[in-house]
Amino acid sequence: MDVLIHAVVGLHIIGIASLLGGFLTQMKAMGRGEARMVPAMLHGALTMLVTGVALVGLHQAQGDTVNTVKIGVKLALLVVILGLVYVKRDEEKVEPAAFGAVGALTTANIFIAVLWV
Ligand code: HEM
């Protein structure tokens, strides 16, 4: 079971790479107000949701205590991220505030994950 959990954490990290990596490729364009929600961001956000829920299930199946408040905060932030990326996925130019919010919330979730014990 531990190997499976670690493998899913690996997929969770690939999801971060896709979501945050997609955002980073658009930062210069964001400065000009021409950023796009690239497909990698939508796929990354969906990967975070699927692997995150799977990790909660696997930990509970193993009898581990899950920090439900921390997971709830991470899930709430991801719902906002996913909503923004999904709704604006076809826009040629996304306003910097909405685009920047995706990067900021993703970064916040990374630090919540690693600093909140
Ligand atoms: C943008 C959204 C997210 C980011 C950036 C993110 C980031 C991370 C990172 C960096 C880790 C590894 C560090 C650690 O073990 O604490 C992690 C682990 C974890 N994440 Fe996420 N996460 C996100 C969304 C979610 C969601 C929505 C859920 C659940 C619904 C979730 C559930 C978990 C769980 C249960 C672990 C623990 C894995 C383990 O230690 O076995 N994550 N997350």
PDB file of C-alpha atoms and ligand atoms in Angstrom:
ATOM      1  CA  MET A   1       0.000   0.000   0.000  1.00  0.00           C
ATOM      2  CA  ASP A   2       2.865   2.386   0.832  1.00  0.00           C
ATOM      3  CA  VAL A   3       4.339   1.929  -2.655  1.00  0.00           C
ATOM      4  CA  LEU A   4       0.938   2.711  -4.187  1.00  0.00           C
ATOM      5  CA  ILE A   5       0.590   5.861  -2.047  1.00  0.00           C
ATOM      6  CA  HIS A   6       4.065   7.024  -3.030  1.00  0.00           C
ATOM      7  CA  ALA A   7       3.302   6.367  -6.709  1.00  0.00           C
ATOM      8  CA  VAL A   8       0.126   8.464  -6.461  1.00  0.00           C
ATOM      9  CA  VAL A   9       2.104  11.240  -4.707  1.00  0.00           C
ATOM     10  CA  GLY A  10       4.410  11.071  -7.768  1.00  0.00           C
ATOM     11  CA  LEU A  11       1.382  11.598 -10.050  1.00  0.00           C
ATOM     12  CA  HIS A  12       0.232  14.428  -7.731  1.00  0.00           C
ATOM     13  CA  ILE A  13       3.611  16.097  -8.296  1.00  0.00           C
ATOM     14  CA  ILE A  14       3.347  15.620 -12.087  1.00  0.00           C
ATOM     15  CA  GLY A  15      -0.012  17.424 -11.788  1.00  0.00           C
ATOM     16  CA  ILE A  16       1.696  20.357 -10.001  1.00  0.00           C
ATOM     17  CA  ALA A  17       4.367  20.434 -12.721  1.00  0.00           C
ATOM     18  CA  SER A  18       1.703  20.649 -15.414  1.00  0.00           C
ATOM     19  CA  LEU A  19      -0.438  23.285 -13.643  1.00  0.00           C
ATOM     20  CA  LEU A  20       2.369  25.515 -12.393  1.00  0.00           C
ATOM     21  CA  GLY A  21       4.586  24.877 -15.431  1.00  0.00           C
ATOM     22  CA  GLY A  22       1.771  25.931 -17.769  1.00  0.00           C
ATOM     23  CA  PHE A  23       1.319  29.079 -15.693  1.00  0.00           C
ATOM     24  CA  LEU A  24       5.047  29.900 -15.728  1.00  0.00           C
ATOM     25  CA  THR A  25       5.266  29.652 -19.534  1.00  0.00           C
ATOM     26  CA  GLN A  26       2.645  32.423 -19.730  1.00  0.00           C
ATOM     27  CA  MET A  27       4.138  34.862 -17.234  1.00  0.00           C
ATOM     28  CA  LYS A  28       5.714  37.132 -19.833  1.00  0.00           C
ATOM     29  CA  ALA A  29       2.445  37.220 -21.781  1.00  0.00           C
ATOM     30  CA  MET A  30       0.608  37.940 -18.515  1.00  0.00           C
ATOM     31  CA  GLY A  31       2.642  41.125 -18.170  1.00  0.00           C
ATOM     32  CA  ARG A  32       1.253  42.230 -21.563  1.00  0.00           C
ATOM     33  CA  GLY A  33      -2.304  41.139 -20.638  1.00  0.00           C
ATOM     34  CA  GLU A  34      -2.136  38.359 -23.254  1.00  0.00           C
ATOM     35  CA  ALA A  35      -1.823  35.209 -21.130  1.00  0.00           C
ATOM     36  CA  ARG A  36      -3.819  32.073 -22.013  1.00  0.00           C
ATOM     37  CA  MET A  37      -4.997  29.220 -19.823  1.00  0.00           C
ATOM     38  CA  VAL A  38      -2.972  26.597 -21.714  1.00  0.00           C
ATOM     39  CA  PRO A  39      -4.300  22.990 -21.844  1.00  0.00           C
ATOM     40  CA  ALA A  40      -1.510  21.807 -19.516  1.00  0.00           C
ATOM     41  CA  MET A  41      -3.036  23.953 -16.760  1.00  0.00           C
ATOM     42  CA  LEU A  42      -6.484  22.378 -17.092  1.00  0.00           C
ATOM     43  CA  HIS A  43      -5.051  18.854 -17.264  1.00  0.00           C
ATOM     44  CA  GLY A  44      -2.770  19.584 -14.307  1.00  0.00           C
ATOM     45  CA  ALA A  45      -5.640  20.941 -12.193  1.00  0.00           C
ATOM     46  CA  LEU A  46      -7.767  17.868 -12.991  1.00  0.00           C
ATOM     47  CA  THR A  47      -4.815  15.609 -12.154  1.00  0.00           C
ATOM     48  CA  MET A  48      -4.485  17.365  -8.771  1.00  0.00           C
ATOM     49  CA  LEU A  49      -8.150  16.713  -8.021  1.00  0.00           C
ATOM     50  CA  VAL A  50      -8.139  13.034  -9.021  1.00  0.00           C
ATOM     51  CA  THR A  51      -4.812  12.163  -7.348  1.00  0.00           C
ATOM     52  CA  GLY A  52      -5.616  14.257  -4.237  1.00  0.00           C
ATOM     53  CA  VAL A  53      -8.943  12.486  -3.682  1.00  0.00           C
ATOM     54  CA  ALA A  54      -7.231   9.125  -4.348  1.00  0.00           C
ATOM     55  CA  LEU A  55      -4.554   9.946  -1.741  1.00  0.00           C
ATOM     56  CA  VAL A  56      -7.189  10.756   0.879  1.00  0.00           C
ATOM     57  CA  GLY A  57      -8.944   7.453   0.127  1.00  0.00           C
ATOM     58  CA  LEU A  58      -5.728   5.430   0.242  1.00  0.00           C
ATOM     59  CA  HIS A  59      -4.649   6.981   3.548  1.00  0.00           C
ATOM     60  CA  GLN A  60      -8.090   6.357   5.071  1.00  0.00           C
ATOM     61  CA  ALA A  61      -8.112   2.774   3.786  1.00  0.00           C
ATOM     62  CA  GLN A  62      -4.815   2.273   5.598  1.00  0.00           C
ATOM     63  CA  GLY A  63      -6.249   3.688   8.834  1.00  0.00           C
ATOM     64  CA  ASP A  64      -4.074   6.840   8.818  1.00  0.00           C
ATOM     65  CA  THR A  65      -5.452  10.045  10.303  1.00  0.00           C
ATOM     66  CA  VAL A  66      -6.000  12.628   7.588  1.00  0.00           C
ATOM     67  CA  ASN A  67      -5.786  16.351   8.399  1.00  0.00           C
ATOM     68  CA  THR A  68      -9.282  17.164   7.133  1.00  0.00           C
ATOM     69  CA  VAL A  69      -8.978  20.935   7.688  1.00  0.00           C
ATOM     70  CA  LYS A  70      -5.763  21.093   5.650  1.00  0.00           C
ATOM     71  CA  ILE A  71      -7.238  18.910   2.895  1.00  0.00           C
ATOM     72  CA  GLY A  72     -10.442  20.982   2.944  1.00  0.00           C
ATOM     73  CA  VAL A  73      -8.461  24.213   2.450  1.00  0.00           C
ATOM     74  CA  LYS A  74      -6.418  22.643  -0.370  1.00  0.00           C
ATOM     75  CA  LEU A  75      -9.586  21.348  -2.021  1.00  0.00           C
ATOM     76  CA  ALA A  76     -11.318  24.744  -1.720  1.00  0.00           C
ATOM     77  CA  LEU A  77      -8.359  26.519  -3.349  1.00  0.00           C
ATOM     78  CA  LEU A  78      -8.205  23.908  -6.104  1.00  0.00           C
ATOM     79  CA  VAL A  79     -11.929  24.332  -6.837  1.00  0.00           C
ATOM     80  CA  VAL A  80     -11.297  28.073  -7.405  1.00  0.00           C
ATOM     81  CA  ILE A  81      -8.244  27.276  -9.586  1.00  0.00           C
ATOM     82  CA  LEU A  82     -10.172  24.693 -11.602  1.00  0.00           C
ATOM     83  CA  GLY A  83     -13.149  27.030 -12.023  1.00  0.00           C
ATOM     84  CA  LEU A  84     -10.973  29.871 -13.323  1.00  0.00           C
ATOM     85  CA  VAL A  85      -8.973  27.651 -15.679  1.00  0.00           C
ATOM     86  CA  TYR A  86     -12.079  25.861 -17.012  1.00  0.00           C
ATOM     87  CA  VAL A  87     -14.228  28.958 -17.556  1.00  0.00           C
ATOM     88  CA  LYS A  88     -11.435  30.918 -19.258  1.00  0.00           C
ATOM     89  CA  ARG A  89      -9.861  28.017 -21.204  1.00  0.00           C
ATOM     90  CA  ASP A  90     -10.997  29.338 -24.613  1.00  0.00           C
ATOM     91  CA  GLU A  91     -10.230  33.036 -24.039  1.00  0.00           C
ATOM     92  CA  GLU A  92      -7.415  34.400 -26.213  1.00  0.00           C
ATOM     93  CA  LYS A  93      -6.405  36.942 -23.568  1.00  0.00           C
ATOM     94  CA  VAL A  94      -7.082  36.386 -19.880  1.00  0.00           C
ATOM     95  CA  GLU A  95      -6.917  39.455 -17.652  1.00  0.00           C
ATOM     96  CA  PRO A  96      -3.777  39.433 -15.453  1.00  0.00           C
ATOM     97  CA  ALA A  97      -5.757  39.414 -12.158  1.00  0.00           C
ATOM     98  CA  ALA A  98      -7.582  36.172 -12.958  1.00  0.00           C
ATOM     99  CA  PHE A  99      -4.496  34.580 -14.493  1.00  0.00           C
ATOM    100  CA  GLY A 100      -2.253  35.653 -11.622  1.00  0.00           C
ATOM    101  CA  ALA A 101      -4.777  34.259  -9.120  1.00  0.00           C
ATOM    102  CA  VAL A 102      -4.259  30.764 -10.577  1.00  0.00           C
ATOM    103  CA  GLY A 103      -0.478  30.973 -10.042  1.00  0.00           C
ATOM    104  CA  ALA A 104      -0.840  32.493  -6.577  1.00  0.00           C
ATOM    105  CA  LEU A 105      -3.401  29.910  -5.387  1.00  0.00           C
ATOM    106  CA  THR A 106      -1.336  27.021  -6.797  1.00  0.00           C
ATOM    107  CA  THR A 107       1.761  28.324  -4.993  1.00  0.00           C
ATOM    108  CA  ALA A 108      -0.275  28.795  -1.810  1.00  0.00           C
ATOM    109  CA  ASN A 109      -1.442  25.161  -2.044  1.00  0.00           C
ATOM    110  CA  ILE A 110       2.146  23.946  -2.404  1.00  0.00           C
ATOM    111  CA  PHE A 111       3.198  25.758   0.788  1.00  0.00           C
ATOM    112  CA  ILE A 112       0.051  24.628   2.634  1.00  0.00           C
ATOM    113  CA  ALA A 113       0.952  21.042   1.635  1.00  0.00           C
ATOM    114  CA  VAL A 114       4.556  21.223   2.827  1.00  0.00           C
ATOM    115  CA  LEU A 115       4.332  23.577   5.854  1.00  0.00           C
ATOM    116  CA  TRP A 116       0.994  22.616   7.496  1.00  0.00           C
ATOM    117  CA  VAL A 117       1.706  19.462   9.494  1.00  0.00           C
TER     118      VAL A 117
HETATM  119  C1  HEM B   1      -3.185  22.912  -6.598  1.00  0.00           C
HETATM  120  C2  HEM B   1      -3.559  22.003  -5.735  1.00  0.00           C
HETATM  121  C3  HEM B   1      -2.623  21.147  -4.921  1.00  0.00           C
HETATM  122  C4  HEM B   1      -1.282  21.261  -4.708  1.00  0.00           C
HETATM  123  C5  HEM B   1      -0.311  22.304  -5.274  1.00  0.00           C
HETATM  124  C6  HEM B   1      -0.880  20.162  -3.848  1.00  0.00           C
HETATM  125  C7  HEM B   1       0.407  19.929  -3.407  1.00  0.00           C
HETATM  126  C8  HEM B   1       0.811  18.837  -2.688  1.00  0.00           C
HETATM  127  C9  HEM B   1       2.190  18.507  -2.351  1.00  0.00           C
HETATM  128  C10 HEM B   1       3.406  19.353  -2.719  1.00  0.00           C
HETATM  129  C11 HEM B   1       2.159  17.365  -1.645  1.00  0.00           C
HETATM  130  C12 HEM B   1       3.376  16.595  -1.085  1.00  0.00           C
HETATM  131  C13 HEM B   1       3.746  17.075   0.276  1.00  0.00           C
HETATM  132  C14 HEM B   1       2.926  16.436   1.358  1.00  0.00           C
HETATM  133  O1  HEM B   1       2.954  15.194   1.466  1.00  0.00           O
HETATM  134  O2  HEM B   1       2.248  17.150   2.110  1.00  0.00           O
HETATM  135  C15 HEM B   1       0.784  16.955  -1.479  1.00  0.00           C
HETATM  136  C16 HEM B   1       0.344  15.860  -0.790  1.00  0.00           C
HETATM  137  C17 HEM B   1      -0.984  15.522  -0.596  1.00  0.00           C
HETATM  138  N1  HEM B   1      -2.084  16.105  -1.190  1.00  0.00           N
HETATM  139 FE1  HEM B   1      -2.040  17.722  -2.407  1.00  0.00          FE
HETATM  140  N2  HEM B   1      -1.998  19.415  -3.543  1.00  0.00           N
HETATM  141  C18 HEM B   1      -3.095  19.974  -4.177  1.00  0.00           C
HETATM  142  C19 HEM B   1      -4.390  19.534  -4.134  1.00  0.00           C
HETATM  143  C20 HEM B   1      -4.849  18.506  -3.347  1.00  0.00           C
HETATM  144  C21 HEM B   1      -6.227  18.121  -3.193  1.00  0.00           C
HETATM  145  C22 HEM B   1      -7.405  18.812  -3.883  1.00  0.00           C
HETATM  146  C23 HEM B   1      -6.270  17.082  -2.326  1.00  0.00           C
HETATM  147  C24 HEM B   1      -7.441  16.289  -1.785  1.00  0.00           C
HETATM  148  C25 HEM B   1      -8.676  16.401  -2.153  1.00  0.00           C
HETATM  149  C26 HEM B   1      -4.884  16.780  -1.942  1.00  0.00           C
HETATM  150  C27 HEM B   1      -4.503  15.785  -1.083  1.00  0.00           C
HETATM  151  C28 HEM B   1      -3.216  15.484  -0.734  1.00  0.00           C
HETATM  152  C29 HEM B   1      -2.842  14.436   0.209  1.00  0.00           C
HETATM  153  C30 HEM B   1      -3.789  13.489   0.944  1.00  0.00           C
HETATM  154  C31 HEM B   1      -1.435  14.462   0.295  1.00  0.00           C
HETATM  155  C32 HEM B   1      -0.556  13.593   1.213  1.00  0.00           C
HETATM  156  C33 HEM B   1       0.208  12.551   0.467  1.00  0.00           C
HETATM  157  C34 HEM B   1       1.056  11.703   1.408  1.00  0.00           C
HETATM  158  O3  HEM B   1       1.743  12.241   2.268  1.00  0.00           O
HETATM  159  O4  HEM B   1       0.958  10.492   1.285  1.00  0.00           O
HETATM  160  N3  HEM B   1      -4.061  17.668  -2.591  1.00  0.00           N
HETATM  161  N4  HEM B   1      -0.026  17.867  -2.152  1.00  0.00           N
END
